[in-house]
Tab-separated table of C-alpha atoms in Angstrom:
chain	number	residue	atom	x	y	z
A	1	MET	CA	0.000	0.000	0.000
A	2	SER	CA	1.515	3.346	-0.996
A	3	THR	CA	1.212	6.495	1.070
A	4	SER	CA	-1.408	7.885	-1.294
A	5	SER	CA	-3.659	4.833	-0.826
A	6	LEU	CA	-3.737	5.021	2.969
A	7	PRO	CA	-7.024	6.053	4.589
A	8	THR	CA	-7.817	9.698	5.136
A	9	PRO	CA	-9.028	11.098	8.477
A	10	ALA	CA	-11.912	13.026	6.887
A	11	HIS	CA	-14.585	11.189	8.895
A	12	ALA	CA	-12.345	10.064	11.780
A	13	ALA	CA	-14.588	11.637	14.446
A	14	GLU	CA	-17.646	9.808	13.103
A	15	LEU	CA	-15.704	6.560	12.898
A	16	ARG	CA	-14.373	7.017	16.439
A	17	SER	CA	-17.898	7.498	17.793
A	18	ALA	CA	-19.015	4.265	16.141
A	19	LEU	CA	-16.061	2.302	17.521
A	20	LEU	CA	-16.749	3.540	21.036
A	21	ALA	CA	-20.488	2.888	20.736
A	22	ALA	CA	-19.746	-0.723	19.784
A	23	GLY	CA	-17.453	-1.171	22.772
A	24	PHE	CA	-14.346	-1.506	20.575
A	25	THR	CA	-12.047	-0.532	23.454
A	26	ALA	CA	-9.369	-2.277	25.489
A	27	ASP	CA	-11.933	-3.109	28.165
A	28	GLY	CA	-14.489	-4.199	25.586
A	29	LEU	CA	-12.005	-6.579	23.957
A	30	LEU	CA	-11.140	-8.099	27.316
A	31	ASP	CA	-14.821	-8.729	28.027
A	32	LEU	CA	-15.475	-10.253	24.589
A	33	LEU	CA	-12.349	-12.357	24.151
A	34	GLY	CA	-11.371	-13.231	27.705
A	35	ALA	CA	-7.950	-12.680	29.239
A	36	PRO	CA	-6.038	-15.535	27.514
A	37	ALA	CA	-7.178	-14.642	23.977
A	38	TYR	CA	-6.673	-10.933	24.659
A	39	ALA	CA	-3.118	-11.569	25.873
A	40	ALA	CA	-2.435	-13.794	22.863
A	41	LEU	CA	-3.316	-10.914	20.520
A	42	ALA	CA	-0.482	-8.905	22.075
A	43	ARG	CA	1.814	-11.722	20.937
A	44	SER	CA	0.331	-11.618	17.414
A	45	GLU	CA	-1.351	-14.977	17.991
A	46	THR	CA	-4.850	-14.793	16.530
A	47	VAL	CA	-6.249	-18.326	16.854
A	48	PRO	CA	-7.671	-17.857	20.398
A	49	ALA	CA	-9.423	-14.631	19.347
A	50	LEU	CA	-10.840	-16.304	16.234
A	51	ARG	CA	-12.266	-19.058	18.418
A	52	ALA	CA	-13.734	-16.488	20.798
A	53	THR	CA	-15.579	-14.659	17.997
A	54	ARG	CA	-17.146	-17.739	16.424
A	55	GLY	CA	-20.903	-17.551	16.514
A	56	GLY	CA	-20.838	-13.858	17.359
A	57	GLY	CA	-19.703	-12.438	14.047
A	58	ASP	CA	-22.936	-10.509	13.534
A	59	SER	CA	-22.526	-8.444	16.732
A	60	PRO	CA	-20.994	-4.998	16.103
A	61	LEU	CA	-18.046	-5.620	18.445
A	62	ALA	CA	-17.261	-9.066	17.012
A	63	SER	CA	-17.460	-7.636	13.487
A	64	LEU	CA	-14.945	-4.928	14.367
A	65	VAL	CA	-12.586	-7.451	15.952
A	66	LEU	CA	-12.751	-9.640	12.848
A	67	LEU	CA	-12.170	-6.675	10.549
A	68	PHE	CA	-9.470	-4.640	12.242
A	69	LEU	CA	-7.666	-7.064	14.543
A	70	LEU	CA	-7.980	-10.413	12.804
A	71	GLN	CA	-8.086	-9.091	9.217
A	72	GLN	CA	-11.024	-11.281	8.281
A	73	PRO	CA	-13.690	-10.315	5.724
A	74	VAL	CA	-17.074	-9.360	7.157
A	75	PRO	CA	-20.435	-9.284	5.367
A	76	TYR	CA	-21.354	-5.739	4.341
A	77	VAL	CA	-24.559	-5.884	6.367
A	78	HIS	CA	-22.628	-6.780	9.541
A	79	ALA	CA	-20.101	-3.995	8.970
A	80	ALA	CA	-22.942	-1.523	8.396
A	81	ALA	CA	-24.361	-2.410	11.803
A	82	ALA	CA	-21.046	-1.456	13.426
A	83	LEU	CA	-19.733	1.442	11.334
A	84	PRO	CA	-20.677	4.266	8.995
A	85	VAL	CA	-19.586	1.860	6.320
A	86	GLU	CA	-19.986	4.141	3.284
A	87	ALA	CA	-17.814	6.815	4.901
A	88	ALA	CA	-15.255	4.147	5.897
A	89	LEU	CA	-15.172	2.880	2.303
A	90	ALA	CA	-14.919	6.374	0.858
A	91	ASP	CA	-12.073	7.346	3.209
A	92	GLY	CA	-10.200	4.081	2.554
A	93	TRP	CA	-10.492	2.373	5.946
A	94	LEU	CA	-12.318	-0.479	4.235
A	95	ARG	CA	-12.452	-1.983	0.750
A	96	SER	CA	-15.342	-3.945	-0.704
A	97	GLU	CA	-15.182	-7.296	-2.437
A	98	GLY	CA	-18.532	-8.680	-3.509
A	99	ASP	CA	-20.905	-8.550	-0.557
A	100	GLU	CA	-18.028	-8.452	1.936
A	101	VAL	CA	-15.726	-5.720	3.217
A	102	HIS	CA	-12.072	-5.956	4.266
A	103	ALA	CA	-9.996	-3.666	6.486
A	104	THR	CA	-7.106	-1.879	4.793
A	105	VAL	CA	-5.256	-1.104	8.045
A	106	ASP	CA	-4.926	-2.528	11.534
A	107	VAL	CA	-6.883	-0.496	14.099
A	108	ARG	CA	-6.130	-1.511	17.661
A	109	PRO	CA	-7.741	-0.188	20.859
A	110	TYR	CA	-5.223	1.162	23.353
A	111	GLY	CA	-5.978	2.339	26.871
A	112	GLY	CA	-4.399	5.651	27.842
A	113	PRO	CA	-2.819	6.243	31.262
A	114	ASP	CA	-5.898	7.994	32.620
A	115	GLY	CA	-8.454	5.644	31.122
A	116	GLU	CA	-8.589	7.248	27.685
A	117	ASP	CA	-9.850	5.134	24.795
A	118	TRP	CA	-7.305	5.492	22.001
A	119	PHE	CA	-6.723	3.676	18.711
A	120	ILE	CA	-3.359	2.836	17.143
A	121	VAL	CA	-3.382	2.503	13.358
A	122	SER	CA	-0.710	0.423	11.610
A	123	ASP	CA	-0.159	-1.845	8.635
A	124	LEU	CA	-2.192	-5.025	8.436
A	125	GLY	CA	-0.556	-7.826	10.399
A	126	CYS	CA	1.928	-5.425	11.978
A	127	ALA	CA	0.311	-4.533	15.283
A	128	VAL	CA	3.468	-5.838	16.972
A	129	GLY	CA	6.539	-7.674	15.735
A	130	GLY	CA	5.022	-10.973	16.787
A	131	ALA	CA	6.402	-14.453	17.116
A	132	GLY	CA	6.158	-15.119	13.408
A	133	GLY	CA	8.168	-12.122	12.286
A	134	ILE	CA	7.321	-9.455	9.735
A	135	GLY	CA	8.671	-11.601	6.936
A	136	SER	CA	6.108	-14.301	7.682
A	137	ARG	CA	3.310	-11.971	6.632
A	138	GLY	CA	4.327	-11.875	3.020
A	139	ARG	CA	6.054	-8.494	3.207
A	140	GLN	CA	9.394	-7.879	1.615
A	141	PRO	CA	12.177	-6.073	3.489
A	142	GLY	CA	12.472	-2.411	2.633
A	143	THR	CA	8.778	-1.832	1.908
A	144	GLY	CA	8.568	0.574	4.824
A	145	VAL	CA	5.995	-1.289	6.890
A	146	VAL	CA	4.688	0.601	9.901
A	147	LEU	CA	4.258	-1.363	13.111
A	148	GLY	CA	1.803	-0.697	15.882
A	149	VAL	CA	2.428	-0.906	19.616
A	150	GLY	CA	4.965	-3.398	20.927
A	151	GLY	CA	6.765	-3.862	24.207
A	152	ALA	CA	9.410	-1.247	23.388
A	153	SER	CA	6.704	1.342	22.644
A	154	THR	CA	4.934	0.820	25.948
A	155	THR	CA	8.236	0.781	27.853
A	156	LEU	CA	9.205	4.184	26.474
A	157	ALA	CA	5.726	5.578	27.127
A	158	GLY	CA	5.956	4.333	30.713
A	159	ILE	CA	9.326	5.890	31.542
A	160	THR	CA	8.588	9.261	29.930
A	161	VAL	CA	8.271	12.315	32.153
A	162	ARG	CA	4.685	13.615	31.937
A	163	THR	CA	4.892	17.153	33.316
A	164	PRO	CA	3.033	19.788	31.260
A	165	VAL	CA	5.343	21.284	28.627
A	166	GLY	CA	5.133	23.778	25.816
A	167	SER	CA	6.725	21.625	23.134
A	168	ALA	CA	7.477	17.952	22.538
A	169	LEU	CA	9.269	16.102	19.745
A	170	ASP	CA	8.606	12.458	18.856
A	171	LEU	CA	11.572	11.497	16.711
A	172	GLY	CA	10.934	8.389	14.561
A	173	THR	CA	7.231	8.377	15.371
A	174	GLY	CA	6.186	5.141	13.626
A	175	SER	CA	2.452	4.702	14.171
A	176	GLY	CA	2.360	7.668	16.539
A	177	ILE	CA	1.984	6.191	20.016
A	178	GLN	CA	4.556	8.518	21.639
A	179	ALA	CA	3.090	11.572	19.879
A	180	LEU	CA	-0.343	10.535	21.143
A	181	HIS	CA	0.888	10.381	24.728
A	182	ALA	CA	2.729	13.686	24.357
A	183	ALA	CA	-0.391	15.398	23.003
A	184	GLN	CA	-1.989	14.993	26.425
A	185	HIS	CA	0.526	17.235	28.208
A	186	ALA	CA	2.338	19.255	25.507
A	187	THR	CA	0.912	22.376	23.907
A	188	ARG	CA	2.706	21.664	20.641
A	189	VAL	CA	3.785	18.246	19.332
A	190	THR	CA	6.143	17.606	16.426
A	191	ALA	CA	6.533	14.103	15.008
A	192	THR	CA	9.215	13.071	12.532
A	193	ASP	CA	10.056	9.923	10.608
A	194	VAL	CA	12.292	8.972	7.716
A	195	ASN	CA	9.338	6.971	6.346
A	196	PRO	CA	6.556	9.235	4.971
A	197	ARG	CA	4.022	6.429	5.455
A	198	ALA	CA	4.697	6.479	9.177
A	199	LEU	CA	3.689	10.130	9.356
A	200	GLU	CA	0.400	9.334	7.637
A	201	PHE	CA	-0.238	6.553	10.136
A	202	THR	CA	0.524	8.985	12.964
A	203	ARG	CA	-2.020	11.397	11.503
A	204	LEU	CA	-4.614	8.604	11.508
A	205	THR	CA	-3.763	7.490	15.043
A	206	LEU	CA	-4.132	11.016	16.415
A	207	ALA	CA	-7.358	11.692	14.540
A	208	LEU	CA	-9.022	8.394	15.449
A	209	SER	CA	-7.992	8.871	19.086
A	210	GLY	CA	-9.516	12.344	19.251
A	211	ALA	CA	-6.136	13.993	19.872
A	212	PRO	CA	-4.955	17.350	18.472
A	213	GLU	CA	-3.053	17.329	15.204
A	214	ALA	CA	0.747	17.298	15.328
A	215	GLU	CA	3.342	18.922	13.130
A	216	LEU	CA	4.548	16.090	10.850
A	217	LEU	CA	8.012	16.311	9.275
A	218	THR	CA	9.881	13.848	7.069
A	219	GLY	CA	13.564	13.148	7.584
A	220	SER	CA	16.273	11.423	9.597
A	221	LEU	CA	17.284	12.221	13.170
A	222	PHE	CA	17.141	15.968	13.907
A	223	GLU	CA	17.507	17.095	10.291
A	224	PRO	CA	13.771	17.856	9.795
A	225	VAL	CA	13.579	20.260	12.757
A	226	GLY	CA	16.653	22.353	11.985
A	227	GLU	CA	17.768	24.234	15.096
A	228	ALA	CA	14.430	24.026	16.923
A	229	THR	CA	14.482	23.243	20.635
A	230	TYR	CA	11.966	21.383	22.789
A	231	ASP	CA	10.983	20.777	26.397
A	232	LEU	CA	10.637	17.028	25.787
A	233	ILE	CA	12.195	14.756	23.169
A	234	VAL	CA	11.261	11.073	22.970
A	235	SER	CA	12.410	8.420	20.532
A	236	ASN	CA	12.060	4.691	20.058
A	237	PRO	CA	14.562	4.741	17.187
A	238	PRO	CA	15.498	1.975	14.745
A	239	PHE	CA	18.224	0.911	17.144
A	240	VAL	CA	18.925	-2.620	15.920
A	241	ILE	CA	22.642	-3.185	15.279
A	242	SER	CA	22.570	-5.051	11.977
A	243	PRO	CA	24.672	-5.651	8.857
A	244	GLY	CA	22.547	-3.345	6.695
A	245	ALA	CA	19.217	-1.527	6.634
A	246	ARG	CA	16.728	-4.120	5.412
A	247	LEU	CA	13.776	-3.032	7.544
A	248	THR	CA	13.129	0.681	7.997
A	249	TYR	CA	11.204	0.267	11.228
A	250	ARG	CA	14.126	-1.317	13.109
A	251	ASP	CA	17.464	-0.960	11.215
A	252	GLY	CA	19.035	2.471	11.459
A	253	GLY	CA	21.346	2.093	8.491
A	254	MET	CA	24.421	3.313	10.358
A	255	GLY	CA	27.322	1.113	11.403
A	256	GLY	CA	27.189	-0.516	14.830
A	257	ASP	CA	25.506	1.629	17.460
A	258	ASP	CA	26.283	4.879	15.633
A	259	LEU	CA	22.615	5.794	15.207
A	260	CYS	CA	21.928	5.690	18.947
A	261	ARG	CA	25.176	7.516	19.686
A	262	THR	CA	24.383	10.246	17.162
A	263	LEU	CA	20.847	10.624	18.465
A	264	VAL	CA	22.037	11.067	22.045
A	265	GLN	CA	24.938	13.367	21.189
A	266	GLN	CA	22.764	15.676	19.075
A	267	ALA	CA	19.862	15.813	21.525
A	268	GLY	CA	21.484	18.275	23.904
A	269	ALA	CA	21.469	21.084	21.335
A	270	HIS	CA	17.712	20.612	20.837
A	271	LEU	CA	16.693	20.727	24.502
A	272	ASN	CA	15.408	23.819	26.247
A	273	PRO	CA	16.889	24.480	29.718
A	274	GLY	CA	15.413	21.928	32.112
A	275	GLY	CA	14.133	19.832	29.206
A	276	TYR	CA	14.245	16.032	29.029
A	277	ALA	CA	15.215	13.675	26.207
A	278	GLN	CA	14.311	10.011	26.632
A	279	PHE	CA	15.298	7.168	24.325
A	280	LEU	CA	15.450	3.435	24.031
A	281	GLY	CA	18.658	2.088	22.560
A	282	ASN	CA	21.128	-0.682	21.880
A	283	TRP	CA	24.856	-0.362	22.444
A	284	GLN	CA	27.848	-2.529	21.700
A	285	HIS	CA	29.955	-4.201	24.360
A	286	VAL	CA	33.319	-4.030	22.654
A	287	ASP	CA	36.231	-6.244	23.579
A	288	GLY	CA	38.712	-4.321	25.725
A	289	GLU	CA	36.344	-1.397	26.347
A	290	ASP	CA	34.162	-0.629	29.376
A	291	TRP	CA	30.563	-0.321	28.158
A	292	GLN	CA	29.840	2.363	30.737
A	293	ASP	CA	32.728	4.468	29.468
A	294	ARG	CA	31.360	4.039	25.955
A	295	LEU	CA	27.972	5.408	26.957
A	296	ARG	CA	29.447	8.156	29.109
A	297	SER	CA	31.189	9.489	26.014
A	298	TRP	CA	27.801	9.866	24.322
A	299	VAL	CA	26.349	12.306	26.868
A	300	PRO	CA	26.252	15.835	25.392
A	301	ARG	CA	27.730	18.816	27.180
A	302	GLY	CA	25.364	20.594	29.546
A	303	CYS	CA	23.246	17.502	30.194
A	304	ASP	CA	22.771	15.264	33.191
A	305	ALA	CA	22.149	11.636	32.269
A	306	TRP	CA	20.594	8.510	33.723
A	307	ILE	CA	21.300	5.416	31.644
A	308	VAL	CA	19.895	2.046	32.685
A	309	GLN	CA	21.001	-1.166	30.995
A	310	ARG	CA	18.074	-3.572	31.195
A	311	ASP	CA	19.421	-6.563	29.269
A	312	VAL	CA	22.540	-7.930	27.593
A	313	GLN	CA	22.646	-10.584	24.864
A	314	ASP	CA	25.648	-12.289	23.359
A	315	VAL	CA	26.032	-11.794	19.630
A	316	THR	CA	24.472	-15.156	18.714
A	317	GLN	CA	21.356	-14.531	20.806
A	318	TYR	CA	21.063	-11.043	19.379
A	319	ALA	CA	21.376	-12.169	15.764
A	320	GLU	CA	18.825	-14.939	16.255
A	321	LEU	CA	16.333	-12.556	17.888
A	322	TRP	CA	16.293	-10.177	14.937
A	323	LEU	CA	16.501	-12.869	12.267
A	324	ARG	CA	13.308	-14.268	13.756
A	325	ASP	CA	11.795	-10.801	13.909
A	326	ALA	CA	12.241	-10.573	10.143
A	327	GLY	CA	10.858	-14.079	9.581
A	328	ASP	CA	14.209	-15.269	8.223
A	329	HIS	CA	13.978	-18.469	10.269
A	330	GLN	CA	11.105	-19.480	7.997
A	331	SER	CA	13.063	-18.869	4.789
A	332	ASP	CA	15.404	-21.144	2.870
A	333	PRO	CA	17.881	-22.669	5.361
A	334	ALA	CA	20.853	-21.703	3.219
A	335	GLU	CA	19.657	-18.100	3.028
A	336	TYR	CA	19.080	-18.044	6.786
A	337	ALA	CA	22.616	-19.364	7.378
A	338	ARG	CA	24.061	-16.736	5.040
A	339	ARG	CA	22.316	-13.916	6.841
A	340	TYR	CA	23.347	-15.322	10.219
A	341	GLU	CA	26.970	-15.318	8.989
A	342	ASP	CA	26.582	-11.687	7.892
A	343	TRP	CA	25.545	-10.681	11.415
A	344	LEU	CA	28.444	-12.527	13.013
A	345	ASP	CA	30.887	-11.069	10.475
A	346	GLU	CA	29.643	-7.591	11.364
A	347	PHE	CA	30.111	-8.151	15.077
A	348	GLU	CA	33.534	-9.728	14.611
A	349	ALA	CA	34.709	-6.789	12.504
A	350	ARG	CA	33.637	-4.392	15.254
A	351	LYS	CA	35.040	-6.559	18.071
A	352	THR	CA	31.569	-6.711	19.572
A	353	LYS	CA	31.089	-9.496	22.110
A	354	SER	CA	27.541	-8.634	23.236
A	355	VAL	CA	24.822	-5.999	22.897
A	356	GLY	CA	23.136	-4.068	25.674
A	357	PHE	CA	19.593	-2.713	25.674
A	358	GLY	CA	18.157	-0.048	27.905
A	359	TRP	CA	16.886	3.437	28.588
A	360	ILE	CA	18.686	6.735	28.174
A	361	THR	CA	17.383	9.902	29.826
A	362	LEU	CA	19.045	13.286	29.420
A	363	ARG	CA	18.176	16.491	31.249
A	364	ARG	CA	19.501	19.855	30.129
A	365	SER	CA	20.851	21.317	33.370
A	366	ASP	CA	23.921	23.267	32.198
A	367	ALA	CA	25.470	22.337	35.556
A	368	PRO	CA	29.242	22.909	35.894
A	369	GLU	CA	29.594	19.297	37.060
A	370	PRO	CA	26.924	17.207	35.344
A	371	SER	CA	25.471	14.134	37.044
A	372	ILE	CA	25.958	11.037	34.885
A	373	VAL	CA	24.603	7.827	36.385
A	374	ILE	CA	25.072	4.633	34.348
A	375	GLU	CA	23.905	1.406	35.892
A	376	GLU	CA	22.735	-2.117	35.175
A	377	TRP	CA	19.285	-2.984	36.497
A	378	PRO	CA	17.746	-6.088	34.852
A	379	HIS	CA	15.180	-6.598	37.615
A	380	THR	CA	11.437	-6.000	37.610
A	381	VAL	CA	10.301	-2.388	37.899
A	382	GLU	CA	6.900	-0.798	38.414
A	383	GLN	CA	5.636	1.155	35.426
A	384	PRO	CA	4.888	3.957	34.855
A	385	LEU	CA	8.251	5.387	35.931
A	386	GLY	CA	7.947	8.994	34.793
A	387	ASP	CA	7.669	10.293	38.363
A	388	SER	CA	10.626	8.121	39.382
A	389	VAL	CA	12.699	9.732	36.622
A	390	LEU	CA	11.813	13.195	37.908
A	391	ALA	CA	12.659	12.127	41.461
A	392	HIS	CA	16.021	10.722	40.343
A	393	PHE	CA	17.157	14.027	38.889
A	394	ALA	CA	15.786	15.976	41.852
A	395	ARG	CA	17.927	13.796	44.126
A	396	GLN	CA	20.962	14.432	41.939
A	397	ASP	CA	20.387	18.173	42.305
A	398	TYR	CA	20.120	17.817	46.062
A	399	LEU	CA	23.309	15.775	46.395
A	400	ARG	CA	25.190	18.131	44.099
A	401	GLU	CA	24.253	21.040	46.371
A	402	HIS	CA	25.008	19.312	49.712
A	403	ASP	CA	28.500	18.347	50.827
A	404	ASP	CA	29.079	15.867	53.661
A	405	ALA	CA	28.759	18.513	56.356
A	406	ALA	CA	25.438	19.673	54.917
A	407	LEU	CA	24.144	16.094	54.806
A	408	LEU	CA	24.840	15.709	58.520
A	409	GLU	CA	22.816	18.841	59.226
A	410	ALA	CA	19.927	17.673	57.025
A	411	ARG	CA	16.882	15.676	58.041
A	412	PHE	CA	15.482	12.679	56.185
A	413	THR	CA	12.514	10.348	56.127
A	414	LEU	CA	12.433	6.753	54.973
A	415	ALA	CA	10.705	6.537	51.593
A	416	ALA	CA	7.283	4.927	51.463
A	417	GLU	CA	7.068	1.218	50.689
A	418	VAL	CA	10.629	0.486	51.933
A	419	VAL	CA	10.953	-2.637	54.036
A	420	GLN	CA	13.875	-4.163	55.932
A	421	GLU	CA	14.898	-7.777	55.467
A	422	GLN	CA	17.356	-9.619	57.686
A	423	VAL	CA	19.359	-12.344	55.975
A	424	GLY	CA	21.157	-15.058	57.845
A	425	ALA	CA	21.267	-18.711	58.820
A	426	PRO	CA	18.133	-20.050	60.585
A	427	GLY	CA	18.443	-19.750	64.338
A	428	ALA	CA	21.441	-17.402	64.199
A	429	GLU	CA	21.459	-14.706	66.890
A	430	ASP	CA	22.531	-11.949	64.487
A	431	PRO	CA	21.795	-11.569	60.740
A	432	GLU	CA	24.631	-11.897	58.234
A	433	HIS	CA	23.426	-8.693	56.619
A	434	VAL	CA	20.423	-6.397	56.372
A	435	VAL	CA	18.676	-5.502	53.110
A	436	LEU	CA	16.526	-2.450	52.454
A	437	ARG	CA	14.023	-3.108	49.661
A	438	GLN	CA	11.694	-0.801	47.738
A	439	HIS	CA	8.300	-2.014	46.608
A	440	ARG	CA	7.613	0.875	44.239
A	441	GLY	CA	9.305	2.454	41.241
A	442	MET	CA	12.661	0.858	40.450
A	443	ARG	CA	12.154	-1.666	43.267
A	444	ARG	CA	15.753	-1.443	44.339
A	445	ALA	CA	17.388	-3.470	47.074
A	446	THR	CA	20.624	-2.629	48.850
A	447	LYS	CA	22.663	-4.171	51.647
A	448	VAL	CA	23.390	-1.977	54.657
A	449	ASP	CA	25.411	-2.489	57.808
A	450	THR	CA	24.067	-2.223	61.348
A	451	VAL	CA	24.600	1.523	61.453
A	452	GLY	CA	22.869	2.031	58.086
A	453	ALA	CA	19.891	-0.090	59.105
A	454	GLY	CA	19.567	1.669	62.432
A	455	PHE	CA	19.915	5.094	60.849
A	456	ALA	CA	17.291	4.416	58.180
A	457	GLY	CA	14.920	2.941	60.728
A	458	VAL	CA	14.723	6.081	62.848
A	459	CYS	CA	14.652	8.662	60.046
A	460	ASP	CA	11.280	10.335	60.546
A	461	GLY	CA	12.293	13.877	59.639
A	462	SER	CA	12.501	15.154	63.216
A	463	LEU	CA	16.259	15.016	63.869
A	464	PRO	CA	19.306	15.994	61.806
A	465	ALA	CA	21.366	13.074	60.513
A	466	GLY	CA	24.329	14.023	62.681
A	467	ARG	CA	22.346	13.861	65.919
A	468	ILE	CA	20.974	10.436	64.944
A	469	LEU	CA	24.521	9.198	64.339
A	470	ASP	CA	25.622	10.565	67.716
A	471	ALA	CA	22.858	8.560	69.404
A	472	ILE	CA	23.819	5.413	67.473
A	473	ALA	CA	27.479	5.914	68.422
A	474	GLN	CA	26.517	6.107	72.090
A	475	LEU	CA	24.436	2.915	71.853
A	476	MET	CA	27.213	1.056	70.037
A	477	GLN	CA	29.949	2.580	72.175
A	478	GLU	CA	31.709	3.977	69.110
A	479	ASP	CA	33.543	7.256	68.659
A	480	PRO	CA	30.912	9.713	67.340
A	481	VAL	CA	33.515	11.673	65.378
A	482	VAL	CA	34.634	8.535	63.541
A	483	LEU	CA	31.022	7.580	62.833
A	484	ARG	CA	30.249	11.048	61.482
A	485	ASP	CA	33.287	10.843	59.227
A	486	ARG	CA	32.512	7.490	57.652
A	487	THR	CA	28.707	7.578	57.380
A	488	PRO	CA	27.933	10.441	54.907
A	489	GLU	CA	28.953	8.220	51.983
A	490	ALA	CA	26.309	5.672	52.980
A	491	ILE	CA	23.707	8.424	53.465
A	492	ARG	CA	24.535	9.791	50.027
A	493	MET	CA	24.004	6.340	48.493
A	494	LEU	CA	20.659	5.859	50.256
A	495	VAL	CA	19.484	9.267	49.062
A	496	GLU	CA	20.726	8.725	45.505
A	497	GLN	CA	18.871	5.419	45.215
A	498	GLY	CA	15.679	6.807	46.729
A	499	PHE	CA	15.613	5.007	50.077
A	500	LEU	CA	15.878	8.279	52.021
A	501	GLU	CA	14.044	11.498	51.159
A	502	PRO	CA	15.297	14.921	52.308
A	503	VAL	CA	12.939	16.963	54.470
A	504	ALA	CA	12.674	20.637	53.630
A	505	GLY	CA	12.154	23.426	56.153
A	506	PRO	CA	13.224	23.947	59.789
A	507	ALA	CA	13.173	21.170	62.368
A	508	GLN	CA	9.992	20.759	64.366
């Protein structure tokens, strides 16, 4: 399907009303299909949903599911009971064939963060990458297919800071999910993509979701926006490190991790003071090079950074993942082997031993000594994390402004949802160590010594840290001066990781 043959949003408001009236929403699908079939759809497995709609194909909701999610033909009369079918045909959402109609695009209900009923529009069979791979759907590489919402899309949406802003940029918008989220809290939204079809899909997604229009610009990286600056930049870029650019939606076309590096390095110049840029990315683990040093070199001047590595795959696992994504595992075995060799040749030439995946957040602070935190955290987190991102940078500001002496004069409270665990052999009189564990946000856990556990346990905001340490020193019969000297580092760590929260204002 060319860009010119995509649907138009002329009657999108009328179509949206019909979809909502039929219950074609995330909640409506769950009620109709049941949890297992609904979850299977997210994996691009359609058989359970087909079974669930048998016998109910003449109900408006079942007809819409068959049309837009399962790409099945529906009798005209059934479609007319669910939609303004003539308008949908005229605008190109449907095509007729005899006495049946077929969907021309995938339309998928998506629940917004505050209960909004949105719709993501993408190419048929491309709602997510799916277990079968894009290649299994009869599409040839390079045709510029536009995918819908996958796990990476929802991850980025979940970690994005959602404070009201004047301007937001969705770079590499795809089907428009990040632009749709941004439209809820940004006065002006710009969406770019190297693929013109993606911009048309974004237009459809926004219109069908009842969101304001966005500025749509064609081009790569920051080229389409010139020298414009923004309060928020988000991007789920084509970050796959591959031996070529076969698939526009995932392969950046630059060598190695150069696309992600370039995106991060150029972002600083396009951020307003205090603005955030948030990306997903892949990066190489190169033989003889520290991966954290590699990423630290990407951070642009004037920006604080928080980079979290969520996963690492060796080069064979990585190649197999993306070969399957493209459906190459279902092709001729010799062709599959050749492409596998190409990936391994690429990694060998670049001395790449593994590939990391994670989140990159920049904040334009223009601080003389920027805060750059790079860490590995593969454990479960609690989405959404936008508020946790804001809190992280607020803590960095606090620690940057408070030396050890100031920390001892400050007061703290233990963060909500933090529990203490004692670890040791059964029946032992004393624990081997104590663990503080968060049950919200990043869900961190950290080992502390007896002093750290005691200190955290009595932090209620009433006493300065130094006075608490003096009391602990007296109980433990330690020198209070020595304890004051060695404890600020531990306090700084507990504040940085969000276990302790500073209390503002004078003591009570």
